[in-house]
PDB file of C-alpha atoms and ligand atoms in Angstrom:
ATOM      1  CA  UNK A   1     129.151 -53.733 288.379  1.00 93.00           C
ATOM      2  CA  UNK A   2     126.306 -55.944 289.580  1.00 96.00           C
ATOM      3  CA  UNK A   3     125.300 -55.356 293.185  1.00 97.00           C
ATOM      4  CA  UNK A   4     122.225 -57.537 293.520  1.00 98.00           C
ATOM      5  CA  UNK A   5     121.207 -60.388 291.299  1.00 98.00           C
ATOM      6  CA  UNK A   6     117.945 -62.262 291.545  1.00 98.00           C
ATOM      7  CA  UNK A   7     117.443 -65.485 289.620  1.00 98.00           C
ATOM      8  CA  UNK A   8     114.181 -67.416 289.226  1.00 98.00           C
ATOM      9  CA  UNK A   9     112.946 -66.117 292.544  1.00 98.00           C
ATOM     10  CA  UNK A  10     109.741 -67.637 293.856  1.00 98.00           C
ATOM     11  CA  UNK A  11     108.169 -66.687 297.168  1.00 98.00           C
ATOM     12  CA  UNK A  12     105.048 -68.369 298.517  1.00 97.00           C
ATOM     13  CA  UNK A  13     103.181 -67.461 301.667  1.00 97.00           C
ATOM     14  CA  UNK A  14     101.440 -70.289 303.477  1.00 94.00           C
ATOM     15  CA  UNK A  15      98.092 -69.110 304.838  1.00 94.00           C
ATOM     16  CA  UNK A  16      95.135 -70.865 306.445  1.00 95.00           C
ATOM     17  CA  UNK A  17      93.238 -70.750 303.164  1.00 94.00           C
ATOM     18  CA  UNK A  18      96.128 -71.993 301.059  1.00 94.00           C
ATOM     19  CA  UNK A  19      99.319 -71.008 299.284  1.00 94.00           C
ATOM     20  CA  UNK A  20      99.782 -67.463 297.942  1.00 95.00           C
ATOM     21  CA  UNK A  21     102.273 -67.150 295.087  1.00 96.00           C
ATOM     22  CA  UNK A  22     103.578 -63.683 295.970  1.00 97.00           C
ATOM     23  CA  UNK A  23     106.451 -63.922 293.471  1.00 98.00           C
ATOM     24  CA  UNK A  24     107.033 -66.349 290.634  1.00 97.00           C
ATOM     25  CA  UNK A  25     110.194 -66.695 288.545  1.00 97.00           C
ATOM     26  CA  UNK A  26     111.437 -63.183 289.072  1.00 98.00           C
ATOM     27  CA  UNK A  27     114.761 -62.233 287.507  1.00 98.00           C
ATOM     28  CA  UNK A  28     116.457 -58.894 287.972  1.00 97.00           C
ATOM     29  CA  UNK A  29     119.763 -57.186 288.393  1.00 97.00           C
ATOM     30  CA  UNK A  30     120.617 -54.032 290.297  1.00 97.00           C
ATOM     31  CA  UNK A  31     123.828 -52.420 289.128  1.00 96.00           C
ATOM     32  CA  UNK A  32     125.956 -50.022 291.137  1.00 95.00           C
ATOM     33  CA  UNK A  33     124.710 -46.436 290.740  1.00 94.00           C
ATOM     34  CA  UNK A  34     121.354 -47.498 289.337  1.00 95.00           C
ATOM     35  CA  UNK A  35     118.025 -46.033 290.482  1.00 96.00           C
ATOM     36  CA  UNK A  36     115.787 -49.047 289.969  1.00 97.00           C
ATOM     37  CA  UNK A  37     112.038 -48.469 290.283  1.00 98.00           C
ATOM     38  CA  UNK A  38     109.593 -51.324 290.812  1.00 98.00           C
ATOM     39  CA  UNK A  39     106.176 -50.295 289.580  1.00 98.00           C
ATOM     40  CA  UNK A  40     102.931 -52.196 289.946  1.00 97.00           C
ATOM     41  CA  UNK A  41      99.505 -52.337 291.562  1.00 96.00           C
ATOM     42  CA  UNK A  42      98.864 -53.274 295.161  1.00 95.00           C
ATOM     43  CA  UNK A  43      99.385 -56.992 295.770  1.00 96.00           C
ATOM     44  CA  UNK A  44     101.794 -57.655 292.869  1.00 97.00           C
ATOM     45  CA  UNK A  45     104.614 -58.582 295.250  1.00 98.00           C
ATOM     46  CA  UNK A  46     106.679 -55.389 295.426  1.00 98.00           C
ATOM     47  CA  UNK A  47     107.043 -55.419 299.219  1.00 98.00           C
ATOM     48  CA  UNK A  48     107.761 -59.141 299.193  1.00 98.00           C
ATOM     49  CA  UNK A  49     110.600 -58.540 296.739  1.00 98.00           C
ATOM     50  CA  UNK A  50     112.017 -55.814 298.981  1.00 98.00           C
ATOM     51  CA  UNK A  51     111.709 -58.004 302.073  1.00 98.00           C
ATOM     52  CA  UNK A  52     113.720 -60.765 300.414  1.00 98.00           C
ATOM     53  CA  UNK A  53     116.467 -58.344 299.339  1.00 98.00           C
ATOM     54  CA  UNK A  54     116.468 -56.766 302.811  1.00 98.00           C
ATOM     55  CA  UNK A  55     116.910 -60.241 304.291  1.00 98.00           C
ATOM     56  CA  UNK A  56     113.699 -60.027 306.316  1.00 98.00           C
ATOM     57  CA  UNK A  57     112.043 -63.145 304.884  1.00 97.00           C
ATOM     58  CA  UNK A  58     113.298 -66.369 303.307  1.00 96.00           C
ATOM     59  CA  UNK A  59     112.757 -67.190 299.669  1.00 97.00           C
ATOM     60  CA  UNK A  60     110.922 -70.329 298.564  1.00 97.00           C
ATOM     61  CA  UNK A  61     113.159 -71.079 295.587  1.00 98.00           C
ATOM     62  CA  UNK A  62     115.642 -69.369 293.310  1.00 98.00           C
ATOM     63  CA  UNK A  63     118.503 -67.090 294.232  1.00 98.00           C
ATOM     64  CA  UNK A  64     118.941 -63.657 295.751  1.00 98.00           C
ATOM     65  CA  UNK A  65     122.596 -62.642 295.659  1.00 98.00           C
ATOM     66  CA  UNK A  66     124.576 -59.609 296.736  1.00 97.00           C
ATOM     67  CA  UNK A  67     128.091 -59.536 295.305  1.00 97.00           C
ATOM     68  CA  UNK A  68     127.385 -63.123 294.282  1.00 96.00           C
ATOM     69  CA  UNK A  69     126.754 -64.237 297.881  1.00 97.00           C
ATOM     70  CA  UNK A  70     123.312 -65.370 299.060  1.00 98.00           C
ATOM     71  CA  UNK A  71     121.561 -62.763 301.220  1.00 97.00           C
ATOM     72  CA  UNK A  72     121.025 -64.375 304.601  1.00 94.00           C
ATOM     73  CA  UNK A  73     119.626 -61.664 306.843  1.00 96.00           C
ATOM     74  CA  UNK A  74     119.425 -57.916 307.278  1.00 96.00           C
ATOM     75  CA  UNK A  75     122.557 -55.827 307.661  1.00 93.00           C
ATOM     76  CA  UNK A  76     123.513 -52.169 307.337  1.00 93.00           C
ATOM     77  CA  UNK A  77     124.929 -52.579 303.819  1.00 94.00           C
ATOM     78  CA  UNK A  78     121.261 -52.669 302.777  1.00 97.00           C
ATOM     79  CA  UNK A  79     119.440 -49.708 304.337  1.00 97.00           C
ATOM     80  CA  UNK A  80     115.647 -49.767 304.365  1.00 97.00           C
ATOM     81  CA  UNK A  81     113.192 -46.850 304.303  1.00 97.00           C
ATOM     82  CA  UNK A  82     109.524 -47.772 304.834  1.00 95.00           C
ATOM     83  CA  UNK A  83     106.346 -45.936 303.929  1.00 93.00           C
ATOM     84  CA  UNK A  84     105.804 -44.920 307.549  1.00 92.00           C
ATOM     85  CA  UNK A  85     109.031 -43.641 309.037  1.00 90.00           C
ATOM     86  CA  UNK A  86     110.154 -45.851 311.911  1.00 91.00           C
ATOM     87  CA  UNK A  87     112.258 -43.687 314.215  1.00 97.00           C
ATOM     88  CA  UNK A  88     113.311 -44.275 317.812  1.00 97.00           C
ATOM     89  CA  UNK A  89     110.842 -42.031 319.675  1.00 97.00           C
ATOM     90  CA  UNK A  90     113.175 -41.666 322.669  1.00 98.00           C
ATOM     91  CA  UNK A  91     116.032 -40.302 320.559  1.00 98.00           C
ATOM     92  CA  UNK A  92     116.388 -36.836 319.018  1.00 98.00           C
ATOM     93  CA  UNK A  93     116.875 -36.270 315.286  1.00 98.00           C
ATOM     94  CA  UNK A  94     120.630 -36.293 315.878  1.00 98.00           C
ATOM     95  CA  UNK A  95     120.375 -39.349 318.135  1.00 98.00           C
ATOM     96  CA  UNK A  96     118.410 -41.265 315.520  1.00 98.00           C
ATOM     97  CA  UNK A  97     120.912 -40.436 312.791  1.00 98.00           C
ATOM     98  CA  UNK A  98     123.915 -41.274 314.980  1.00 98.00           C
ATOM     99  CA  UNK A  99     122.462 -44.543 316.244  1.00 97.00           C
ATOM    100  CA  UNK A 100     123.859 -46.686 313.398  1.00 96.00           C
ATOM    101  CA  UNK A 101     127.443 -45.367 313.347  1.00 97.00           C
ATOM    102  CA  UNK A 102     127.514 -45.443 317.177  1.00 97.00           C
ATOM    103  CA  UNK A 103     126.475 -49.066 317.363  1.00 95.00           C
ATOM    104  CA  UNK A 104     129.110 -49.917 314.759  1.00 94.00           C
ATOM    105  CA  UNK A 105     131.819 -48.306 316.892  1.00 96.00           C
ATOM    106  CA  UNK A 106     132.640 -45.391 314.595  1.00 97.00           C
ATOM    107  CA  UNK A 107     134.880 -42.888 316.470  1.00 97.00           C
ATOM    108  CA  UNK A 108     133.082 -39.992 318.169  1.00 96.00           C
ATOM    109  CA  UNK A 109     134.473 -37.105 316.109  1.00 96.00           C
ATOM    110  CA  UNK A 110     133.746 -39.013 312.914  1.00 97.00           C
ATOM    111  CA  UNK A 111     130.134 -39.552 314.054  1.00 97.00           C
ATOM    112  CA  UNK A 112     129.754 -35.797 314.634  1.00 97.00           C
ATOM    113  CA  UNK A 113     131.007 -35.179 311.108  1.00 97.00           C
ATOM    114  CA  UNK A 114     128.667 -37.769 309.586  1.00 96.00           C
ATOM    115  CA  UNK A 115     125.530 -36.554 311.361  1.00 97.00           C
ATOM    116  CA  UNK A 116     126.308 -32.916 310.544  1.00 97.00           C
ATOM    117  CA  UNK A 117     126.739 -33.792 306.867  1.00 95.00           C
ATOM    118  CA  UNK A 118     123.552 -35.814 306.501  1.00 95.00           C
ATOM    119  CA  UNK A 119     121.427 -33.401 308.573  1.00 96.00           C
ATOM    120  CA  UNK A 120     122.476 -30.845 305.986  1.00 94.00           C
ATOM    121  CA  UNK A 121     121.782 -33.270 303.109  1.00 91.00           C
ATOM    122  CA  UNK A 122     118.156 -33.691 304.203  1.00 93.00           C
ATOM    123  CA  UNK A 123     117.618 -30.020 305.147  1.00 92.00           C
ATOM    124  CA  UNK A 124     117.144 -30.496 308.875  1.00 96.00           C
ATOM    125  CA  UNK A 125     119.568 -27.919 310.254  1.00 97.00           C
ATOM    126  CA  UNK A 126     118.101 -26.404 313.414  1.00 98.00           C
ATOM    127  CA  UNK A 127     116.080 -29.540 314.199  1.00 98.00           C
ATOM    128  CA  UNK A 128     118.960 -31.631 315.618  1.00 98.00           C
ATOM    129  CA  UNK A 129     117.570 -31.698 319.162  1.00 98.00           C
ATOM    130  CA  UNK A 130     113.902 -32.242 318.270  1.00 98.00           C
ATOM    131  CA  UNK A 131     112.137 -35.533 318.976  1.00 98.00           C
ATOM    132  CA  UNK A 132     110.164 -37.441 316.317  1.00 97.00           C
ATOM    133  CA  UNK A 133     106.780 -36.435 317.777  1.00 97.00           C
ATOM    134  CA  UNK A 134     107.695 -32.793 317.166  1.00 97.00           C
ATOM    135  CA  UNK A 135     108.207 -33.340 313.425  1.00 97.00           C
ATOM    136  CA  UNK A 136     105.908 -33.437 310.389  1.00 95.00           C
ATOM    137  CA  UNK A 137     105.580 -36.595 308.271  1.00 93.00           C
ATOM    138  CA  UNK A 138     107.957 -35.304 305.605  1.00 94.00           C
ATOM    139  CA  UNK A 139     110.553 -34.327 308.215  1.00 96.00           C
ATOM    140  CA  UNK A 140     110.334 -37.731 309.874  1.00 96.00           C
ATOM    141  CA  UNK A 141     110.871 -39.365 306.501  1.00 95.00           C
ATOM    142  CA  UNK A 142     113.939 -37.165 305.956  1.00 95.00           C
ATOM    143  CA  UNK A 143     115.329 -38.298 309.327  1.00 97.00           C
ATOM    144  CA  UNK A 144     114.675 -41.918 308.353  1.00 97.00           C
ATOM    145  CA  UNK A 145     116.574 -41.317 305.117  1.00 95.00           C
ATOM    146  CA  UNK A 146     119.490 -39.574 306.867  1.00 96.00           C
ATOM    147  CA  UNK A 147     119.654 -42.395 309.406  1.00 97.00           C
ATOM    148  CA  UNK A 148     120.052 -44.913 306.608  1.00 96.00           C
ATOM    149  CA  UNK A 149     122.568 -42.733 304.719  1.00 94.00           C
ATOM    150  CA  UNK A 150     124.700 -42.342 307.880  1.00 96.00           C
ATOM    151  CA  UNK A 151     125.554 -46.030 307.565  1.00 95.00           C
ATOM    152  CA  UNK A 152     126.875 -45.532 304.012  1.00 93.00           C
ATOM    153  CA  UNK A 153     124.851 -48.505 302.732  1.00 95.00           C
ATOM    154  CA  UNK A 154     125.725 -50.053 299.388  1.00 95.00           C
ATOM    155  CA  UNK A 155     122.071 -49.920 298.428  1.00 97.00           C
ATOM    156  CA  UNK A 156     119.021 -48.121 299.804  1.00 98.00           C
ATOM    157  CA  UNK A 157     115.777 -50.090 299.667  1.00 98.00           C
ATOM    158  CA  UNK A 158     112.710 -47.854 299.701  1.00 98.00           C
ATOM    159  CA  UNK A 159     109.138 -49.151 300.016  1.00 97.00           C
ATOM    160  CA  UNK A 160     106.726 -46.425 298.841  1.00 97.00           C
ATOM    161  CA  UNK A 161     108.668 -43.935 300.930  1.00 96.00           C
ATOM    162  CA  UNK A 162     106.585 -40.921 299.903  1.00 95.00           C
ATOM    163  CA  UNK A 163     103.228 -42.714 299.649  1.00 93.00           C
ATOM    164  CA  UNK A 164     101.708 -41.159 302.747  1.00 90.00           C
ATOM    165  CA  UNK A 165     102.920 -37.600 302.167  1.00 90.00           C
ATOM    166  CA  UNK A 166     100.874 -34.738 300.718  1.00 91.00           C
ATOM    167  CA  UNK A 167     101.552 -33.810 297.072  1.00 92.00           C
ATOM    168  CA  UNK A 168     103.703 -30.786 297.899  1.00 91.00           C
ATOM    169  CA  UNK A 169     105.920 -32.599 300.395  1.00 91.00           C
ATOM    170  CA  UNK A 170     106.143 -35.606 298.090  1.00 93.00           C
ATOM    171  CA  UNK A 171     107.422 -33.487 295.242  1.00 93.00           C
ATOM    172  CA  UNK A 172     110.064 -31.929 297.533  1.00 92.00           C
ATOM    173  CA  UNK A 173     111.099 -35.393 298.695  1.00 93.00           C
ATOM    174  CA  UNK A 174     111.398 -36.626 295.110  1.00 95.00           C
ATOM    175  CA  UNK A 175     113.794 -33.789 294.312  1.00 94.00           C
ATOM    176  CA  UNK A 176     115.701 -34.499 297.509  1.00 93.00           C
ATOM    177  CA  UNK A 177     116.182 -38.198 296.841  1.00 95.00           C
ATOM    178  CA  UNK A 178     117.218 -37.485 293.255  1.00 93.00           C
ATOM    179  CA  UNK A 179     119.854 -34.991 294.438  1.00 91.00           C
ATOM    180  CA  UNK A 180     121.128 -37.357 297.118  1.00 92.00           C
ATOM    181  CA  UNK A 181     121.321 -40.152 294.570  1.00 93.00           C
ATOM    182  CA  UNK A 182     123.320 -37.969 292.165  1.00 90.00           C
ATOM    183  CA  UNK A 183     125.632 -36.413 294.759  1.00 87.00           C
ATOM    184  CA  UNK A 184     126.445 -39.553 296.734  1.00 84.00           C
ATOM    185  CA  UNK A 185     126.523 -42.004 293.845  1.00 82.00           C
ATOM    186  CA  UNK A 186     123.989 -44.277 295.604  1.00 89.00           C
ATOM    187  CA  UNK A 187     122.289 -47.391 294.332  1.00 96.00           C
ATOM    188  CA  UNK A 188     118.571 -47.300 294.962  1.00 98.00           C
ATOM    189  CA  UNK A 189     115.833 -49.930 294.844  1.00 98.00           C
ATOM    190  CA  UNK A 190     112.589 -47.976 294.911  1.00 98.00           C
ATOM    191  CA  UNK A 191     109.043 -49.323 295.144  1.00 98.00           C
ATOM    192  CA  UNK A 192     106.102 -47.265 293.953  1.00 97.00           C
ATOM    193  CA  UNK A 193     102.644 -47.633 292.435  1.00 94.00           C
ATOM    194  CA  UNK A 194     102.890 -44.105 290.993  1.00 95.00           C
ATOM    195  CA  UNK A 195     103.753 -44.184 287.281  1.00 95.00           C
ATOM    196  CA  UNK A 196     104.918 -40.553 287.200  1.00 94.00           C
ATOM    197  CA  UNK A 197     107.190 -41.100 290.167  1.00 95.00           C
ATOM    198  CA  UNK A 198     108.773 -44.191 288.599  1.00 96.00           C
ATOM    199  CA  UNK A 199     109.366 -42.454 285.270  1.00 93.00           C
ATOM    200  CA  UNK A 200     110.739 -39.319 286.881  1.00 92.00           C
ATOM    201  CA  UNK A 201     113.138 -40.999 289.295  1.00 95.00           C
ATOM    202  CA  UNK A 202     114.148 -44.320 287.776  1.00 95.00           C
ATOM    203  CA  UNK A 203     117.057 -45.063 285.486  1.00 94.00           C
ATOM    204  CA  UNK A 204     115.329 -48.386 285.039  1.00 96.00           C
ATOM    205  CA  UNK A 205     111.690 -49.288 285.662  1.00 97.00           C
ATOM    206  CA  UNK A 206     110.428 -52.829 286.141  1.00 98.00           C
ATOM    207  CA  UNK A 207     106.673 -53.273 285.869  1.00 98.00           C
ATOM    208  CA  UNK A 208     105.051 -56.072 287.850  1.00 98.00           C
ATOM    209  CA  UNK A 209     101.666 -57.757 287.706  1.00 97.00           C
ATOM    210  CA  UNK A 210      99.926 -59.832 290.391  1.00 96.00           C
ATOM    211  CA  UNK A 211      98.698 -63.426 290.831  1.00 93.00           C
ATOM    212  CA  UNK A 212     101.332 -64.678 290.634  1.00 94.00           C
ATOM    213  CA  UNK A 213     103.625 -61.682 291.143  1.00 96.00           C
ATOM    214  CA  UNK A 214     106.043 -61.299 288.269  1.00 97.00           C
ATOM    215  CA  UNK A 215     107.890 -58.794 286.126  1.00 98.00           C
ATOM    216  CA  UNK A 216     106.072 -58.160 282.858  1.00 97.00           C
ATOM    217  CA  UNK A 217     107.982 -55.235 281.394  1.00 96.00           C
ATOM    218  CA  UNK A 218     111.315 -53.463 281.673  1.00 95.00           C
ATOM    219  CA  UNK A 219     112.220 -49.928 280.620  1.00 92.00           C
ATOM    220  CA  UNK A 220     115.625 -48.319 280.648  1.00 92.00           C
ATOM    221  CA  UNK A 221     115.377 -44.546 280.851  1.00 87.00           C
ATOM    222  CA  UNK A 222     117.865 -42.004 279.588  1.00 69.00           C
ATOM    223  CA  UNK A 223     119.706 -40.689 282.594  1.00 61.00           C
ATOM    224  CA  UNK A 224     120.323 -37.280 280.994  1.00 55.00           C
ATOM    225  CA  UNK A 225     116.566 -36.625 281.208  1.00 54.00           C
ATOM    226  CA  UNK A 226     116.909 -36.657 284.952  1.00 57.00           C
ATOM    227  CA  UNK A 227     119.152 -33.615 285.184  1.00 53.00           C
ATOM    228  CA  UNK A 228     117.318 -30.468 286.116  1.00 47.00           C
TER     229      UNK A 228
HETATM  230  P1  ADP B 301     101.222 -52.979 300.721  1.00 70.05           P
HETATM  231  O1  ADP B 301     101.252 -51.579 301.279  1.00 70.05           O
HETATM  232  O2  ADP B 301     102.576 -53.496 300.405  1.00 70.05           O
HETATM  233  O3  ADP B 301     100.234 -53.188 299.647  1.00 70.05           O
HETATM  234  P2  ADP B 301      99.399 -54.499 302.293  1.00 70.05           P
HETATM  235  O4  ADP B 301      98.502 -53.395 302.774  1.00 70.05           O
HETATM  236  O5  ADP B 301      99.003 -55.396 301.189  1.00 70.05           O
HETATM  237  O6  ADP B 301     100.821 -53.873 301.971  1.00 70.05           O
HETATM  238  O7  ADP B 301      99.808 -55.415 303.529  1.00 70.05           O
HETATM  239  C1  ADP B 301     100.132 -54.870 304.791  1.00 70.05           C
HETATM  240  C2  ADP B 301     100.715 -55.968 305.673  1.00 70.05           C
HETATM  241  O8  ADP B 301      99.831 -57.106 305.716  1.00 70.05           O
HETATM  242  C3  ADP B 301     102.036 -56.493 305.168  1.00 70.05           C
HETATM  243  O9  ADP B 301     102.925 -56.608 306.247  1.00 70.05           O
HETATM  244  C4  ADP B 301     101.752 -57.854 304.576  1.00 70.05           C
HETATM  245  O10 ADP B 301     102.814 -58.734 304.807  1.00 70.05           O
HETATM  246  C5  ADP B 301     100.521 -58.295 305.334  1.00 70.05           C
HETATM  247  N1  ADP B 301      99.637 -59.094 304.476  1.00 70.05           N
HETATM  248  C6  ADP B 301      99.196 -58.783 303.252  1.00 70.05           C
HETATM  249  N2  ADP B 301      98.401 -59.752 302.763  1.00 70.05           N
HETATM  250  C7  ADP B 301      98.345 -60.681 303.715  1.00 70.05           C
HETATM  251  C8  ADP B 301      97.682 -61.938 303.815  1.00 70.05           C
HETATM  252  N3  ADP B 301      96.932 -62.433 302.827  1.00 70.05           N
HETATM  253  N4  ADP B 301      97.841 -62.647 304.947  1.00 70.05           N
HETATM  254  C9  ADP B 301      98.608 -62.176 305.932  1.00 70.05           C
HETATM  255  N5  ADP B 301      99.261 -61.011 305.901  1.00 70.05           N
HETATM  256  C10 ADP B 301      99.134 -60.270 304.810  1.00 70.05           C
HETATM  257  P1  ADP B 302     102.638 -55.240 297.108  1.00 70.05           P
HETATM  258  O1  ADP B 302     103.781 -54.735 297.935  1.00 70.05           O
HETATM  259  O2  ADP B 302     102.891 -55.120 295.649  1.00 70.05           O
HETATM  260  O3  ADP B 302     101.341 -54.640 297.515  1.00 70.05           O
HETATM  261  P2  ADP B 302     102.951 -57.667 298.630  1.00 70.05           P
HETATM  262  O4  ADP B 302     104.333 -58.152 298.447  1.00 70.05           O
HETATM  263  O5  ADP B 302     102.626 -56.921 299.878  1.00 70.05           O
HETATM  264  O6  ADP B 302     102.537 -56.805 297.352  1.00 70.05           O
HETATM  265  O7  ADP B 302     101.934 -58.875 298.512  1.00 70.05           O
HETATM  266  C1  ADP B 302     101.962 -59.813 297.452  1.00 70.05           C
HETATM  267  C2  ADP B 302     100.918 -60.890 297.713  1.00 70.05           C
HETATM  268  O8  ADP B 302     101.305 -61.636 298.845  1.00 70.05           O
HETATM  269  C3  ADP B 302      99.542 -60.338 298.024  1.00 70.05           C
HETATM  270  O9  ADP B 302      98.601 -61.242 297.500  1.00 70.05           O
HETATM  271  C4  ADP B 302      99.507 -60.313 299.540  1.00 70.05           C
HETATM  272  O10 ADP B 302      98.190 -60.419 300.025  1.00 70.05           O
HETATM  273  C5  ADP B 302     100.334 -61.524 299.878  1.00 70.05           C
HETATM  274  N1  ADP B 302     101.059 -61.373 301.158  1.00 70.05           N
HETATM  275  C6  ADP B 302     101.921 -60.374 301.489  1.00 70.05           C
HETATM  276  N2  ADP B 302     102.409 -60.549 302.717  1.00 70.05           N
HETATM  277  C7  ADP B 302     101.863 -61.681 303.188  1.00 70.05           C
HETATM  278  C8  ADP B 302     101.971 -62.403 304.402  1.00 70.05           C
HETATM  279  N3  ADP B 302     102.774 -61.990 305.393  1.00 70.05           N
HETATM  280  N4  ADP B 302     101.255 -63.528 304.539  1.00 70.05           N
HETATM  281  C9  ADP B 302     100.451 -63.953 303.551  1.00 70.05           C
HETATM  282  N5  ADP B 302     100.300 -63.323 302.370  1.00 70.05           N
HETATM  283  C10 ADP B 302     100.999 -62.209 302.181  1.00 70.05           C
END
């Protein structure tokens, strides 16, 4: 089942010094349950691609469809995790995770159940009442992930989510996201410039090159290799 389909996508940025072709004629498909990795050097358009799918920026030409409908803005069906975790500093871990379901009017007892489950999923039991400033970078990123998961998004968009973590924490986070992906049957769109990370996590890897940003190679990886 196709979740997201991108056809002949072109995105230009207008700057003072001229037009930047961030993406040119990009075609891709994200299927349900897929762990799609976008791999490429800095400046090849990875973040631009994510921003279009997230609904943050308009496209210049082409199509970006979800369930065959044009994506017209952000919504909670597409959860986003950035490189630097963006948490509400005035809310606790629990408060951050419950923010989405609360604002969507999910009943109180159901919210309790959801936050308990995802706090467990990201190994943050005992930290429910802590505030973001009391947490390490890896822990903050786990809260950001749980906050997105609490909305049960159809796809999770991740922009170099582990890029600013130390090697040890990064490796823990890679195992965590792989387990969450397998257990919750998620669809993931994952940006990285780390070849090892892409090959380890992805069921499919698209390689991009810059100026203009486009996809130059596609690998499908055997999913059975991913099982520990
Ligand atoms: P990335 O981590 O994706 O490589 P960059 O460090 O290239 O991101 O860019 C950081 C921010 O600066 C982004 O929000 C991007 O939109 C913006 N940016 C990048 N290049 C330009 C540019 N030429 N003009 C204006 N903004 C830019
Ligand atoms: P990546 O995520 O692969 O580093 P980006 O999507 O951030 O690539 O950037 C692709 C190209 O678009 C780069 O040349 C970058 O400088 C440019 N760019 C990104 N954001 C902006 C922006 N807001 N304004 C102008 N140029 C931008």
